[in-house]
XYZ file of C-alpha atoms in Angstrom:
733
model
C -0.957 -1.436 -1.457
C -0.501 1.283 1.114
C 2.810 2.887 1.839
C 4.074 6.197 3.080
C 3.553 7.007 6.726
C 3.263 3.331 7.587
C 6.743 2.673 8.864
C 8.074 -0.214 10.892
C 8.054 1.761 14.121
C 4.653 2.552 15.652
C 4.969 6.320 16.152
C 2.336 7.936 18.281
C 2.904 11.344 16.797
C 3.560 10.368 13.177
C 1.612 7.219 12.637
C 0.813 5.776 9.329
C -2.695 5.025 8.643
C -5.449 6.450 10.684
C -10.941 10.768 9.755
C -14.588 12.554 9.718
C -15.406 15.440 7.501
C -14.282 18.761 8.889
C -13.599 21.079 5.987
C -13.557 24.741 5.294
C -14.981 26.739 2.425
C -14.937 25.833 -1.222
C -11.670 26.252 -3.116
C -11.667 28.278 -6.321
C -11.500 26.497 -9.677
C -8.211 26.840 -11.533
C -8.067 27.835 -15.179
C -4.921 25.705 -15.609
C -6.822 22.402 -15.308
C -7.346 20.233 -18.382
C -9.204 16.958 -19.151
C -7.598 13.995 -17.448
C -7.689 11.502 -20.320
C -5.877 13.727 -22.800
C -3.166 14.452 -20.243
C -2.300 10.777 -19.891
C -2.356 9.979 -23.581
C -0.116 12.978 -24.372
C 3.559 13.382 -23.640
C 4.418 15.689 -20.744
C 6.246 18.845 -21.750
C 9.871 18.608 -20.545
C 10.829 21.044 -17.822
C 14.308 22.377 -17.314
C 14.438 22.747 -13.566
C 13.866 19.674 -11.421
C 14.851 18.435 -8.035
C 17.955 16.954 -9.689
C 21.593 17.572 -10.349
C 20.861 19.275 -13.676
C 18.338 21.571 -12.055
C 20.763 22.506 -9.316
C 23.432 23.486 -11.819
C 21.021 25.747 -13.659
C 19.896 27.471 -10.503
C 23.401 27.961 -9.148
C 24.417 29.647 -12.362
C 26.968 26.957 -13.210
C 29.235 27.775 -10.268
C 29.441 24.126 -9.255
C 27.753 24.864 -5.914
C 24.164 23.719 -5.363
C 22.003 26.365 -3.763
C 19.102 25.264 -1.682
C 15.831 26.268 -0.048
C 15.444 30.020 0.401
C 18.780 30.642 -1.357
C 17.617 28.725 -4.424
C 14.332 30.609 -4.482
C 16.169 33.942 -4.393
C 18.524 32.808 -7.140
C 15.636 31.633 -9.281
C 13.811 34.893 -8.650
C 16.783 36.899 -9.878
C 16.688 34.845 -13.079
C 12.958 35.403 -13.504
C 12.198 31.727 -12.805
C 9.470 30.243 -10.597
C 11.334 27.514 -8.705
C 9.689 25.102 -6.318
C 11.058 22.134 -4.457
C 9.552 18.669 -4.560
C 5.786 18.804 -4.034
C 6.086 22.593 -3.855
C 8.188 22.501 -0.662
C 10.764 25.297 -1.192
C 13.531 23.627 0.816
C 13.469 20.505 -1.344
C 14.949 21.984 -4.504
C 18.103 19.985 -3.649
C 18.980 17.000 -1.416
C 20.505 19.223 1.264
C 17.059 20.733 1.730
C 15.955 17.677 3.684
C 18.226 18.778 6.503
C 16.667 22.247 6.430
C 13.123 20.864 6.347
C 13.978 18.448 9.133
C 15.485 21.179 11.307
C 12.387 23.352 10.854
C 10.103 20.450 11.771
C 12.113 19.625 14.885
C 12.223 23.270 15.964
C 8.457 23.532 15.520
C 7.938 20.275 17.420
C 9.968 21.538 20.388
C 7.762 24.620 20.617
C 4.608 22.496 20.367
C 5.791 20.114 23.091
C 6.308 23.070 25.411
C 2.877 24.426 24.478
C 1.191 21.052 25.065
C 2.765 20.713 28.499
C 1.605 24.164 29.593
C -1.927 24.133 28.146
C -4.868 23.397 30.506
C -6.891 20.264 29.636
C -9.306 20.910 26.795
C -9.864 20.469 23.050
C -6.800 22.640 22.407
C -4.649 19.859 23.882
C -5.735 17.466 21.124
C -5.247 20.170 18.501
C -1.662 20.804 19.688
C -0.859 17.091 19.646
C -2.177 16.894 16.095
C -0.104 19.916 15.069
C 2.906 18.112 16.503
C 2.022 14.987 14.538
C 1.573 17.060 11.377
C 4.862 18.937 11.762
C 6.814 15.674 11.881
C 4.744 13.763 9.332
C 5.025 16.521 6.720
C 8.727 15.700 6.507
C 8.712 11.987 7.330
C 5.876 11.031 4.949
C 7.411 12.915 2.057
C 10.832 11.429 2.801
C 9.307 7.927 2.953
C 8.354 8.262 -0.693
C 11.453 10.076 -1.922
C 13.845 7.551 -0.375
C 12.595 4.775 -2.660
C 11.319 6.563 -5.759
C 13.542 9.547 -6.580
C 15.903 8.845 -9.509
C 18.699 10.896 -7.890
C 20.677 8.844 -5.348
C 21.580 11.971 -3.388
C 17.887 12.717 -2.846
C 17.196 9.113 -1.816
C 20.081 9.133 0.629
C 19.067 12.473 2.168
C 15.465 11.283 2.507
C 16.578 8.043 4.159
C 18.558 9.998 6.730
C 15.601 12.317 7.388
C 13.314 9.318 7.928
C 15.676 7.831 10.464
C 16.209 11.098 12.314
C 12.509 11.960 12.495
C 11.705 8.390 13.506
C 14.193 8.532 16.368
C 12.697 11.812 17.615
C 9.193 10.364 17.385
C 10.147 7.395 19.543
C 11.676 9.689 22.157
C 8.488 11.762 22.198
C 6.472 8.566 22.570
C 8.216 8.005 25.900
C 8.230 11.643 27.058
C 6.546 11.449 30.484
C 5.760 15.167 30.783
C 4.181 15.254 27.325
C 2.117 12.183 28.154
C 0.985 13.709 31.430
C -0.534 16.662 29.589
C -2.704 14.216 27.636
C -3.416 12.086 30.676
C -4.768 15.146 32.523
C -7.231 15.689 29.681
C -8.395 12.066 29.642
C -8.837 12.096 33.412
C -11.070 15.198 33.342
C -14.529 13.672 32.916
C -16.257 17.037 32.545
C -13.978 18.185 29.729
C -13.988 14.785 28.031
C -17.798 14.669 28.026
C -17.849 18.050 26.270
C -15.654 16.861 23.386
C -17.105 15.623 20.111
C -16.639 11.872 19.375
C -13.821 12.381 16.881
C -11.790 14.550 19.264
C -12.271 12.024 22.074
C -11.156 9.168 19.832
C -8.071 11.037 18.632
C -7.104 11.821 22.242
C -7.503 8.130 23.104
C -5.446 7.083 20.070
C -2.586 9.358 21.073
C -2.658 7.859 24.583
C -2.818 4.335 23.154
C 0.319 5.025 21.153
C 2.094 6.272 24.260
C 1.132 3.060 26.034
C 2.307 0.662 23.324
C 5.615 2.545 23.309
C 6.136 1.858 27.033
C 5.232 5.181 28.654
C 4.211 3.297 31.817
C 7.708 1.819 32.301
C 10.520 3.159 34.434
C 13.137 5.385 32.820
C 15.604 2.600 32.076
C 12.962 0.466 30.368
C 11.630 3.447 28.419
C 15.110 4.019 27.038
C 15.239 0.348 26.123
C 11.900 0.702 24.295
C 13.237 3.651 22.304
C 16.385 1.688 21.455
C 14.317 -1.315 20.344
C 12.068 0.825 18.150
C 15.030 2.471 16.439
C 16.689 -0.928 16.042
C 13.504 -2.316 14.493
C 13.376 0.602 12.048
C 16.951 -0.058 10.954
C 16.354 -3.806 10.614
C 13.230 -3.178 8.543
C 15.137 -0.956 6.125
C 17.948 -3.504 5.856
C 15.520 -6.401 5.379
C 13.622 -4.550 2.646
C 16.845 -3.849 0.795
C 17.943 -7.474 1.089
C 14.555 -8.797 0.001
C 14.935 -7.185 -3.426
C 18.606 -7.875 -4.115
C 19.292 -10.351 -6.944
C 21.212 -13.578 -6.408
C 23.995 -14.613 -8.746
C 25.302 -17.956 -9.927
C 28.175 -19.156 -12.101
C 26.705 -19.231 -15.596
C 28.236 -22.630 -16.310
C 25.967 -24.224 -13.705
C 22.919 -23.589 -15.878
C 22.235 -25.249 -19.250
C 23.358 -22.984 -22.058
C 19.939 -22.836 -23.729
C 18.277 -21.076 -20.759
C 21.045 -18.630 -19.788
C 19.660 -15.843 -21.990
C 16.689 -15.521 -19.621
C 18.954 -14.002 -16.965
C 21.209 -10.962 -16.835
C 24.868 -11.764 -17.498
C 27.561 -10.149 -15.329
C 30.922 -11.519 -16.433
C 30.995 -15.231 -15.603
C 27.879 -14.906 -13.472
C 24.171 -14.742 -14.136
C 21.979 -12.511 -11.992
C 18.527 -13.749 -11.010
C 16.329 -10.892 -9.814
C 12.936 -12.592 -9.628
C 10.950 -15.817 -9.993
C 10.211 -15.567 -13.755
C 6.773 -16.914 -12.838
C 5.269 -16.332 -16.307
C 8.034 -18.025 -18.290
C 6.690 -20.998 -20.293
C 9.918 -22.982 -19.808
C 9.586 -25.148 -16.685
C 13.358 -25.338 -16.317
C 13.739 -21.553 -16.299
C 11.095 -21.196 -13.593
C 12.675 -23.963 -11.545
C 16.143 -22.442 -11.841
C 14.864 -18.953 -10.989
C 12.956 -20.278 -7.963
C 15.923 -22.199 -6.559
C 18.473 -19.460 -7.204
C 16.429 -16.397 -6.236
C 15.178 -18.064 -3.046
C 18.528 -19.564 -2.063
C 19.157 -18.620 1.588
C 21.328 -15.613 2.351
C 22.924 -15.875 5.794
C 22.939 -12.111 6.425
C 19.290 -11.726 5.418
C 18.371 -14.699 7.601
C 20.074 -13.067 10.590
C 18.239 -9.785 9.870
C 14.885 -11.549 9.865
C 15.631 -13.424 13.076
C 16.797 -10.190 14.747
C 13.725 -8.310 13.497
C 11.283 -10.915 14.820
C 13.118 -11.188 18.142
C 13.294 -7.407 18.545
C 9.593 -7.007 17.825
C 8.790 -9.695 20.369
C 11.080 -8.095 22.964
C 9.411 -4.722 22.452
C 5.918 -6.208 22.723
C 6.720 -8.050 25.935
C 8.547 -5.066 27.384
C 5.425 -2.905 27.041
C 3.076 -5.590 28.353
C 1.867 -7.788 25.475
C 2.169 -11.556 25.160
C 3.347 -11.327 21.547
C 4.021 -8.755 18.866
C 0.832 -9.892 17.123
C -1.226 -8.951 20.199
C 0.367 -5.496 20.164
C -0.006 -4.988 16.398
C -3.676 -6.014 16.241
C -4.955 -3.571 18.845
C -7.524 -1.290 17.204
C -8.044 -3.463 14.110
C -11.248 -5.168 12.958
C -9.826 -8.500 14.060
C -8.720 -7.080 17.441
C -6.457 -10.032 18.375
C -4.424 -12.896 16.856
C -6.877 -15.492 18.144
C -9.581 -14.059 15.865
C -7.146 -13.962 12.950
C -6.229 -17.607 13.486
C -9.904 -18.565 13.671
C -10.567 -16.664 10.422
C -7.636 -18.283 8.602
C -8.415 -21.797 9.818
C -12.104 -21.582 8.883
C -11.233 -20.157 5.487
C -8.625 -22.855 4.887
C -11.148 -25.568 5.758
C -13.643 -24.101 3.279
C -10.998 -23.857 0.561
C -9.403 -27.281 1.050
C -11.387 -29.381 -1.450
C -11.526 -26.592 -4.019
C -7.771 -26.064 -3.755
C -7.127 -29.774 -4.242
C -9.219 -29.734 -7.420
C -7.276 -26.722 -8.666
C -3.964 -28.498 -8.068
C -5.289 -31.559 -9.915
C -6.197 -29.390 -12.928
C -2.737 -27.788 -12.914
C -1.082 -31.211 -12.642
C -3.021 -32.501 -15.667
C -2.022 -29.439 -17.651
C 1.629 -29.872 -16.690
C 1.449 -33.550 -17.617
C 0.045 -32.559 -21.000
C 2.774 -29.984 -21.666
C 5.681 -31.676 -19.879
C 4.944 -35.428 -19.530
C 8.508 -36.233 -18.441
C 8.294 -34.123 -15.283
C 4.657 -33.720 -14.279
C 4.903 -33.284 -10.502
C 3.373 -29.954 -9.515
C 5.876 -27.693 -7.740
C 5.604 -24.212 -6.189
C 7.108 -22.549 -9.278
C 4.313 -24.080 -11.376
C 1.253 -22.599 -9.669
C 1.324 -19.068 -11.170
C 2.194 -20.289 -14.653
C -0.184 -23.242 -15.067
C -3.117 -21.434 -13.479
C -2.544 -18.760 -16.140
C -2.365 -21.385 -18.875
C -5.646 -22.895 -17.715
C -7.356 -19.509 -17.716
C -6.060 -18.645 -21.158
C -6.963 -22.007 -22.662
C -10.443 -22.236 -21.189
C -11.499 -18.661 -21.885
C -9.107 -17.556 -24.643
C -7.661 -14.843 -22.416
C -4.793 -13.223 -24.262
C -3.830 -9.901 -22.655
C -2.778 -8.666 -26.079
C -6.406 -8.821 -27.212
C -7.497 -6.539 -24.367
C -4.672 -3.981 -24.274
C -5.844 -1.928 -27.297
C -9.094 -1.218 -25.445
C -7.358 -0.042 -22.281
C -5.285 2.998 -23.157
C -4.182 4.791 -19.996
C -6.088 7.916 -21.011
C -9.282 5.929 -21.539
C -8.897 4.220 -18.159
C -8.389 7.560 -16.426
C -11.502 8.928 -18.128
C -13.336 5.824 -16.934
C -12.304 6.510 -13.355
C -13.253 10.152 -13.774
C -16.714 9.181 -15.052
C -17.252 6.652 -12.256
C -16.248 9.090 -9.506
C -18.389 11.811 -11.047
C -21.522 9.669 -11.103
C -20.949 7.964 -7.782
C -19.445 10.752 -5.662
C -19.743 14.027 -7.590
C -15.963 14.185 -8.012
C -13.934 15.103 -11.106
C -10.225 14.695 -11.837
C -8.360 17.449 -13.665
C -4.770 17.429 -14.888
C -2.759 20.390 -13.634
C 0.557 21.580 -15.081
C 3.389 21.127 -12.612
C 5.903 23.849 -11.816
C 9.662 23.675 -12.236
C 11.224 21.488 -9.564
C 7.886 20.227 -8.251
C 8.218 16.662 -9.533
C 11.057 14.142 -9.621
C 10.514 12.856 -13.171
C 9.123 14.662 -16.196
C 6.512 11.958 -16.843
C 4.813 12.473 -13.454
C 1.288 13.891 -13.811
C -0.519 15.963 -11.173
C -4.271 15.635 -10.684
C -6.553 18.066 -8.897
C -9.479 16.295 -7.218
C -12.555 18.542 -7.347
C -16.013 18.041 -5.819
C -19.010 19.528 -7.616
C -20.056 21.633 -4.594
C -17.142 21.464 -2.133
C -14.463 22.481 -4.638
C -10.828 21.383 -4.545
C -10.294 18.401 -2.227
C -6.606 17.624 -2.765
C -3.905 16.501 -5.175
C -2.755 13.169 -6.583
C 0.699 12.898 -8.145
C 0.682 10.028 -10.646
C 4.096 8.374 -10.980
C 2.867 5.729 -13.383
C 5.708 4.901 -15.762
C 8.691 2.594 -15.662
C 12.178 4.029 -15.288
C 15.588 2.644 -14.313
C 15.938 1.813 -10.588
C 12.274 2.531 -9.890
C 10.736 -0.134 -7.622
C 8.418 -2.510 -9.464
C 5.530 -2.178 -7.056
C 2.147 -0.534 -7.124
C 1.760 1.727 -4.097
C -0.146 4.625 -2.571
C 1.876 7.092 -0.505
C 0.502 9.765 1.791
C 2.736 12.812 1.344
C 0.628 15.259 3.355
C -2.427 14.489 5.435
C -5.513 16.671 5.472
C -6.500 18.580 8.609
C -8.368 21.673 9.737
C -5.774 24.376 10.337
C -5.830 26.835 13.187
C -6.924 29.647 10.839
C -10.005 27.702 9.735
C -8.616 26.688 6.327
C -8.374 23.033 5.396
C -4.907 21.624 4.685
C -5.414 19.733 1.448
C -4.165 16.148 1.317
C -1.411 15.237 -1.133
C -0.721 11.650 -2.209
C 1.357 9.771 -4.759
C 0.209 6.762 -6.754
C 3.127 4.731 -8.048
C 2.693 2.135 -10.806
C 5.065 0.508 -13.318
C 3.355 1.031 -16.665
C 5.030 0.947 -20.073
C 5.623 4.234 -21.862
C 3.687 5.198 -24.944
C 5.270 4.473 -28.326
C 5.359 6.484 -31.516
C 2.347 4.598 -32.821
C 0.304 4.008 -29.679
C -0.473 5.473 -26.261
C 0.307 3.553 -23.082
C -1.802 0.390 -23.249
C -2.729 -1.552 -20.110
C -3.307 -5.247 -19.619
C -6.481 -6.161 -17.696
C -4.296 -6.738 -14.630
C -2.714 -3.297 -14.932
C -6.134 -1.706 -15.333
C -7.379 -3.456 -12.196
C -4.286 -2.338 -10.267
C -4.890 1.248 -11.390
C -8.451 1.084 -10.049
C -7.163 -0.476 -6.815
C -4.618 2.263 -6.122
C -7.113 4.966 -7.065
C -9.379 3.518 -4.367
C -6.688 4.357 -1.824
C -6.373 7.847 -3.291
C -10.110 8.530 -2.995
C -9.996 7.369 0.614
C -7.239 9.937 1.211
C -9.190 12.680 -0.542
C -12.548 11.992 1.144
C -11.335 11.113 4.630
C -11.480 14.845 5.389
C -10.978 14.741 9.110
C -10.353 17.592 11.492
C -7.163 15.868 12.620
C -4.185 14.833 10.499
C -3.558 11.909 12.846
C -6.621 10.059 11.525
C -6.958 11.466 8.017
C -7.726 9.351 4.945
C -5.942 5.990 4.991
C -4.538 6.493 8.498
C -6.792 3.767 9.838
C -6.617 0.110 10.834
C -4.715 -1.937 8.250
C -7.466 -4.517 7.850
C -9.884 -1.686 6.987
C -7.493 0.413 4.875
C -7.548 -2.085 1.986
C -11.366 -2.151 1.734
C -11.794 0.949 -0.506
C -9.034 -0.201 -2.862
C -10.273 -3.778 -3.188
C -13.841 -2.534 -3.674
C -12.580 -0.643 -6.734
C -11.492 -3.981 -8.237
C -15.151 -5.027 -8.315
C -16.006 -1.873 -10.254
C -13.101 -2.594 -12.626
C -14.625 -5.991 -13.453
C -18.185 -4.807 -14.044
C -19.146 -4.536 -17.716
C -21.421 -1.576 -17.066
C -18.404 0.352 -15.735
C -15.901 -0.941 -18.292
C -18.290 -0.231 -21.154
C -18.149 3.482 -20.344
C -14.477 3.808 -21.250
C -12.994 0.712 -22.915
C -12.573 1.710 -26.555
C -10.049 0.510 -29.120
C -7.481 3.275 -29.332
C -7.451 3.119 -33.156
C -11.023 2.294 -34.179
C -13.054 3.539 -31.217
C -14.804 0.145 -31.090
C -16.137 -0.706 -27.596
C -14.806 -3.769 -25.800
C -17.279 -6.587 -26.564
C -19.342 -7.696 -23.598
C -18.426 -11.348 -24.068
C -14.721 -10.480 -23.694
C -15.389 -8.895 -20.295
C -17.544 -11.884 -19.367
C -14.767 -14.320 -20.313
C -12.214 -12.288 -18.396
C -14.342 -12.313 -15.236
C -15.139 -16.010 -15.546
C -11.452 -16.799 -16.044
C -10.637 -15.268 -12.654
C -12.511 -18.112 -10.959
C -10.124 -20.663 -12.502
C -7.718 -21.779 -9.747
C -8.984 -18.933 -7.566
C -9.231 -21.267 -4.562
C -5.556 -22.214 -4.865
C -4.626 -18.554 -5.250
C -6.557 -17.704 -2.083
C -5.058 -20.689 -0.255
C -1.606 -19.305 -1.046
C -2.623 -16.024 0.612
C -3.872 -17.955 3.645
C -0.453 -19.622 3.846
C 1.349 -16.259 3.765
C -0.977 -14.879 6.448
C -0.590 -17.962 8.655
C 3.196 -17.812 8.354
C 3.125 -14.125 9.324
C 1.062 -14.949 12.427
C 3.430 -17.710 13.535
C 6.516 -15.538 13.059
C 4.938 -12.818 15.204
C 3.421 -15.206 17.737
C 4.926 -16.834 20.808
C 8.717 -16.565 21.150
C 11.231 -18.030 21.201
C 10.129 -19.750 18.015
C 10.146 -23.519 18.377
C 12.044 -23.981 15.119
C 14.038 -21.924 12.625
C 12.120 -19.599 10.320
C 12.915 -21.935 7.412
C 11.677 -25.032 9.252
C 8.495 -23.136 10.151
C 8.140 -22.141 6.502
C 8.459 -25.778 5.382
C 5.984 -27.057 7.959
C 3.418 -24.303 7.344
C 3.707 -24.517 3.557
C 3.044 -28.232 3.478
C 0.269 -28.049 6.102
C -1.591 -24.975 4.860
C -0.675 -24.560 1.184
C -0.203 -28.137 0.050
C 2.655 -27.906 -2.455
C 6.010 -29.302 -1.280
C 8.772 -27.204 0.242
C 11.871 -27.054 -1.973
C 15.097 -27.825 -0.061
C 17.695 -25.042 0.184
C 15.155 -22.293 -0.415
C 13.997 -19.606 2.014
C 11.011 -17.763 0.565
C 10.517 -15.897 3.839
C 13.670 -13.869 3.130
C 11.832 -12.321 0.135
C 8.610 -11.733 2.106
C 8.909 -7.928 2.113
C 5.381 -7.540 3.539
C 6.798 -8.660 6.890
C 8.002 -5.064 7.231
C 4.890 -2.980 6.563
C 2.328 -5.676 7.348
C 4.001 -7.479 10.255
C 1.305 -9.644 11.959
C -1.247 -8.013 9.602
C -0.865 -9.792 6.276
C -4.311 -11.331 6.843
C -5.659 -7.811 6.218
C -5.831 -8.372 2.472
C -8.190 -11.313 2.947
C -10.365 -9.686 5.596
C -10.588 -6.446 3.614
C -11.557 -8.428 0.522
C -14.346 -10.088 2.492
C -15.722 -6.695 3.564
C -15.359 -5.280 0.036
C -17.246 -8.283 -1.343
C -20.100 -7.738 1.104
C -20.252 -4.012 0.339
C -20.254 -4.668 -3.409
C -22.992 -7.302 -3.333
C -25.241 -5.425 -0.935
C -24.719 -1.876 -2.170
C -23.376 -1.650 -5.737
C -23.938 -4.916 -7.659
C -27.441 -3.845 -8.665
C -26.313 -0.396 -9.849
C -22.606 0.567 -9.748
C -23.500 4.223 -10.434
C -26.082 4.615 -7.651
C -25.368 8.139 -6.369
C -27.355 7.672 -3.164
C -25.336 4.561 -2.358
C -22.131 6.354 -3.279
C -22.948 9.136 -0.823
C -23.742 6.551 1.842
C -20.409 4.852 1.155
C -18.622 8.172 1.577
C -20.581 9.059 4.711
C -20.265 5.687 6.461
C -16.838 4.408 5.354
C -14.610 6.952 3.625
C -15.272 10.139 5.571
C -14.033 8.938 8.942
C -10.480 7.844 8.064
C -9.322 6.366 11.373
C -11.558 8.638 13.445
C -14.065 5.865 14.099
C -13.757 2.194 15.074
C -13.336 0.217 11.815
C -15.969 -2.382 12.628
C -18.457 0.430 13.343
C -17.832 1.865 9.860
C -18.487 -1.555 8.315
C -21.578 -1.939 10.471
C -22.860 1.468 9.349
C -22.487 0.511 5.689
C -23.839 -3.041 5.896
C -26.393 -2.387 8.648
C -24.957 -5.362 10.540
C -21.776 -6.353 12.362
C -20.193 -9.207 10.388
C -18.846 -12.300 12.140
C -15.832 -14.421 11.243
C -18.226 -16.793 9.499
C -19.603 -13.893 7.444
C -16.083 -12.953 6.340
C -15.320 -16.537 5.306
C -18.643 -17.026 3.507
C -18.174 -13.778 1.558
C -14.795 -14.920 0.240
C -15.925 -18.429 -0.608
C -19.118 -17.239 -2.313
C -17.000 -15.160 -4.687
C -15.374 -18.387 -5.906
C -18.775 -19.844 -6.799
C -20.476 -16.658 -7.995
C -21.925 -16.709 -11.480
C -20.194 -13.649 -12.889
C -22.671 -13.356 -15.730
C -25.353 -12.437 -13.197
C -22.980 -10.956 -10.612
C -21.368 -8.368 -12.866
C -23.169 -8.287 -16.168
C -26.817 -7.599 -15.466
C -27.754 -4.184 -16.759
């Protein structure tokens, strides 16, 4: 999953997700790098100074006053210490540094706005706009990560405030008429435009597009309204996300005594913080489902306000619906194509899904004959039971073969053979990271040198979100002095810590998620564009998931797995038949799993379609669930209030399915025969990864596949995966 610069507002100058290679000379190799596998199977050396309260006390000499930014650096220097802030940003050695970093960014942006407005039309105009984008994104992207992941509340709070302040400024700039006119003059000059390279022309057009969807063409009063709506949407998104993850509580006496231990006790109440989908007790899953999804009036109002505000903004700036506005520039292009895709896919899945539900019902009848009706809380559990029973899939049998260090070496080997890239662990400096178990990787190409950095925040800790995400912290771009600004990203997972007797061991699902997120990271590293605005994963949402999902295919290929999966004690390789069984098991109930995703995507489209909505969001949920998914709606539940993807993927949840279709086609056509084919790897980089958002997404797919896929092609690719014989698909050597 992508995160970071993708915020709820659609900032023209700090957008999330949009490059072509435009690099400078090779970076020197560092002598501080060490092998990646050993770094992840060893404990990180504790560091005394961090971006934390303890670190601030040390630096301030115990005076009780936290010093910050330049002051902290001077203090550290006097003590003979090398102190950095988070990610090496000097200001961020303490929470107050966000204000300093923000002020510097805003001061720089003011100067760049003045420069843009006074510069004659030419390529320099686009460069100045990109500098402006970079100045704001360097703070906003970093703050986007810190506000959810830093263990220190003061840091999270300061980052949240910085995000809001930068976001508000961005929306005002998006409706700055004089700034827009400077870009409009460039676009209107046919002679100058014809002299620009394709990437520069596209970036100029993207900046103008973002002005237009923010209402630059409106009168002053309506522009102010657009700014207000965008800021309101940002606030509602933050509030909705918070509410989506809050637990619900219930009087403990309401539940049977024998199941209460499954939930957290708080006095006379039990807290339910999730669906307990893997619990073997049907009653526990039912209770969790009904309690966790019980409607919250405040959250319901937030969702209604968010959807209405998005629709108001879309119509204000000239679109029929928010979905029409959101899908501009994507592979799908419009909601009509998305609906066609989802309906055709649903039709193809219908009979297969029904068979899957029948299998689950029989299994439930076998295990719980007194209550055998299949309900929504049963799907995840009984599909898992069927997989385990049919193929003897016990995650515990696989974990010893998937130590984190071995998996990282596997990724390193794959990238080396496919792309000429190696990963090296680099020791972090004092204050650079937010938790002592964060690892820093240098990404190095065999001829191009250092490409960028990946911070790996892989391990569980209190209050850390349980989600696997990729965050852009700094986008790559060609600087004015000819040097390339290296990209910096964070990969966040929730893996268990190592124990005294064993390294961190991954389940097959965890291993696949690691490969998925590393696919995003490689996109960020190899999307080396001239402009930050379109670097790496800053591209259309329905294209951005392709590199990550493609990595899942590599993670399920025995030829790839066989290179690294070794028992951490004996060194024995993972038997081929175990990989074969694992891959075959993924086809069990796969149609029902995909149908559930179609339901989520369809619901997202309806919510962001024509307004006012004909019914309440809960009534729409009930109707869509029973029509598209097939399992009954449960009264007094409101799953949509936990649908956090409505924030980052509003009107775009279908992207997971469409990206999977493209990834499937790329895998079958380009890598299934040989997953280590260097020539194909270079083609993949050249046609799909290198452009970021600097090229139309469908043109990148067309370049890789040598054809432009239709909706039918997307549907057929997904359905064929359900029927594919994995023994020949993945296992042929």
